[in-house]
Tab-separated table of C-alpha atoms in Angstrom:
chain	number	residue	atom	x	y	z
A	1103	UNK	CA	100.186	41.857	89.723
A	1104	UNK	CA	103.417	40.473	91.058
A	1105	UNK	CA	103.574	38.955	94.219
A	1106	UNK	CA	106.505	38.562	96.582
A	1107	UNK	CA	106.562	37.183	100.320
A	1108	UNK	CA	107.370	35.248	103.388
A	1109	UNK	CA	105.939	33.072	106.066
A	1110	UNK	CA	104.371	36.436	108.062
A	1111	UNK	CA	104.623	39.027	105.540
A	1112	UNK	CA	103.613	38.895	101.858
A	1113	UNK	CA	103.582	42.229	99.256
A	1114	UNK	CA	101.821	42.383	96.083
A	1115	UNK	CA	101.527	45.115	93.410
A	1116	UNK	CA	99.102	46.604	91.259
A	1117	UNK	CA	99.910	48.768	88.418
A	1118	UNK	CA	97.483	50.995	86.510
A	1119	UNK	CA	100.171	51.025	83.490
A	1120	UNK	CA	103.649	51.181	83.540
A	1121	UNK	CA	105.562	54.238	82.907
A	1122	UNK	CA	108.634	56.164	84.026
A	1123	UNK	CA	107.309	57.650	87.114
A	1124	UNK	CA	106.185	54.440	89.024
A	1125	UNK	CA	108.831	52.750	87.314
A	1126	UNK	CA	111.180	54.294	89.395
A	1127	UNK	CA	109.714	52.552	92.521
A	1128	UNK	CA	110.455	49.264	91.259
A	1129	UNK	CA	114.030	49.599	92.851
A	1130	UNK	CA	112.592	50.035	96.642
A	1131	UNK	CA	109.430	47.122	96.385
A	1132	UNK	CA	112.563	44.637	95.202
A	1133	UNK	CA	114.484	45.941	98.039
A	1134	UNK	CA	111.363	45.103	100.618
A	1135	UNK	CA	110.727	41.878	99.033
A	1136	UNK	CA	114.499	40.711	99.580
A	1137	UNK	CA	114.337	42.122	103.064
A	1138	UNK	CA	110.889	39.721	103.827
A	1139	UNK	CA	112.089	36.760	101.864
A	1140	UNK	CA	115.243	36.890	104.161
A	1141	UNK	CA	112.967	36.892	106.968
A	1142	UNK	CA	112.309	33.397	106.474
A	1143	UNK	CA	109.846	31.423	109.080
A	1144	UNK	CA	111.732	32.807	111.765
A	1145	UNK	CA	108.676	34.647	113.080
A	1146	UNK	CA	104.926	33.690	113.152
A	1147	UNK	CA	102.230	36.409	113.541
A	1148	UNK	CA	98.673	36.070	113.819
A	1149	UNK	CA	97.487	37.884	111.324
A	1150	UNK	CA	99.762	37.338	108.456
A	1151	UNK	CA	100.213	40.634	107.206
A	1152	UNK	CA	99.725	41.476	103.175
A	1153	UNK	CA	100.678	45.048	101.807
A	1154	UNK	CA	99.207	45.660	98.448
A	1155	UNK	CA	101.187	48.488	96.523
A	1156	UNK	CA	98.943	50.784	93.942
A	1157	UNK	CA	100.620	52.894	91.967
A	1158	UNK	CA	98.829	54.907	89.064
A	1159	UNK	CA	99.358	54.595	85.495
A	1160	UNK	CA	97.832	55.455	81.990
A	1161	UNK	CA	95.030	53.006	82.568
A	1162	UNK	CA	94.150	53.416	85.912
A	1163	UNK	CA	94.487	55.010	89.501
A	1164	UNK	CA	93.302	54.008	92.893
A	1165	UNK	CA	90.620	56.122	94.069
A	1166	UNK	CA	92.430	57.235	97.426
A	1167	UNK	CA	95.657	58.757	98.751
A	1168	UNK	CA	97.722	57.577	101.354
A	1169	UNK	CA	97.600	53.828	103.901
A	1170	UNK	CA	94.157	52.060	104.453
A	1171	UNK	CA	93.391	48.607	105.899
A	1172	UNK	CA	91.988	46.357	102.555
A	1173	UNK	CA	90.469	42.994	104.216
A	1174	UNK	CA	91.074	40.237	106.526
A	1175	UNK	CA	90.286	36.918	105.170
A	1176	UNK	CA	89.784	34.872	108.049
A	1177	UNK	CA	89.736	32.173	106.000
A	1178	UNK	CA	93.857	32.423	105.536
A	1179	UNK	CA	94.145	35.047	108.593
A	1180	UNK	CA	95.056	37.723	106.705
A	1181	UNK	CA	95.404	41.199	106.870
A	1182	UNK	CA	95.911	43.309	103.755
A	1183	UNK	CA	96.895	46.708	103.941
A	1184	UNK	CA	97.088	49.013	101.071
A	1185	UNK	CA	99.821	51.358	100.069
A	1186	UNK	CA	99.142	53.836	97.576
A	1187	UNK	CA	102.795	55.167	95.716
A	1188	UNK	CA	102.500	58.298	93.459
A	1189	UNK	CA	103.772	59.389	90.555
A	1190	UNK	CA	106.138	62.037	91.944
A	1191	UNK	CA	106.449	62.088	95.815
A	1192	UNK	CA	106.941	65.298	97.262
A	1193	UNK	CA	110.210	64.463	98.777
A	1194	UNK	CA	112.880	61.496	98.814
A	1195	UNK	CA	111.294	58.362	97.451
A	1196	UNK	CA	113.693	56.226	99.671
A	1197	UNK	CA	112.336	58.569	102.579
A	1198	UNK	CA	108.854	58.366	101.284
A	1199	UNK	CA	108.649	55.009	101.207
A	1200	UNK	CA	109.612	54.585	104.409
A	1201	UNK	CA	107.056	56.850	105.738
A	1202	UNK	CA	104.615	54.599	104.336
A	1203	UNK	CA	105.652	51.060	106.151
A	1204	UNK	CA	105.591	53.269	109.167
A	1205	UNK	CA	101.766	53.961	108.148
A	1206	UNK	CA	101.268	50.247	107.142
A	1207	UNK	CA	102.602	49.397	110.903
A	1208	UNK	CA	100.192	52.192	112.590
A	1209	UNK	CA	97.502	50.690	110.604
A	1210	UNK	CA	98.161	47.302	111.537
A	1211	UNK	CA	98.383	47.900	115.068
A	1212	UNK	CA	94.754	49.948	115.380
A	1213	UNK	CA	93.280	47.256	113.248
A	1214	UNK	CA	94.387	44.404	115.890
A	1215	UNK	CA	93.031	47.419	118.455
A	1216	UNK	CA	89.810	47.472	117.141
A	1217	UNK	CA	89.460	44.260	116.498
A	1218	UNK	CA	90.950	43.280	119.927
A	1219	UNK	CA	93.381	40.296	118.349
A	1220	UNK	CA	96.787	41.041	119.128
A	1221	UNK	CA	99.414	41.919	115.926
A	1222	UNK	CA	103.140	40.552	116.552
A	1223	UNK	CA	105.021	43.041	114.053
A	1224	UNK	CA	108.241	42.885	115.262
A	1225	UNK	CA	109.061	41.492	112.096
A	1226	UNK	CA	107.454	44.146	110.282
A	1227	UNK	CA	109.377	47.132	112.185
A	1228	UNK	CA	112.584	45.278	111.492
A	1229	UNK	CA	111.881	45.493	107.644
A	1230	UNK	CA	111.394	48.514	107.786
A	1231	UNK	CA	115.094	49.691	109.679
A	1232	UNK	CA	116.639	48.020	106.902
A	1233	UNK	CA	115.635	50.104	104.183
């Protein structure tokens, strides 16, 4: 797992073996992590937000398609969100990828919804211009 991150927002990464295909995302998770590190302590959110990339591989594959909240670990108020990446998107990775921090911000924001505890992710949406 590799883990990259910032005061408010925090990634991590799972891989089920590494081959070509998700090697090829490699190039846009560096890209977000430099954009969050950058981000510094110049915001604080309550929750903290963690996105947990799972990509497939030779070994294993996560069993679902798409965005999904993971926990929240009060403990550390944290919310994790999980990002699944596959082997060959349909369109544009760039564009792909993109579509999916929009999904990790709609998820986000009904989480803090249901849960009725607000999400600041203004730092979050401006991430996610930048890439």
């Amino acid at each position: 797992m590799q883990v990259a991150g910032g005061d408010f927002i925090e990634t991590s990464q799972i891989w089920g073996g590494r081959n070509e295909f998700n090697e090829a995302w490699q190039p846009l998770l560096s890209n977000l992590a430099r954009l969050i590190s950058e981000l510094g302590g110049q915001f604080e959110g309550s929750p903290r937000i963690w996105i947990e990339f799972l990509m497939a591989g030779t070994i294993w594959e996560p069993e679902f398609e798409g965005v999904r909240t993971g926990s929240y670990y009060r403990t550390t108020d944290q919310l994790k969100i999980q990002v699944t990446l596959p082997q060959s998107p349909s369109s544009d990775r760039g564009a792909y990828f993109a579509e999916r921090m929009r999904s990790v911000l709609q998820e986000a924001e009904a989480w803090g919804i249901r849960r009725k505890q607000p999400v600041d992710l203004r730092p979050l949406v401006g991430v996610i211009r930048r890439l």
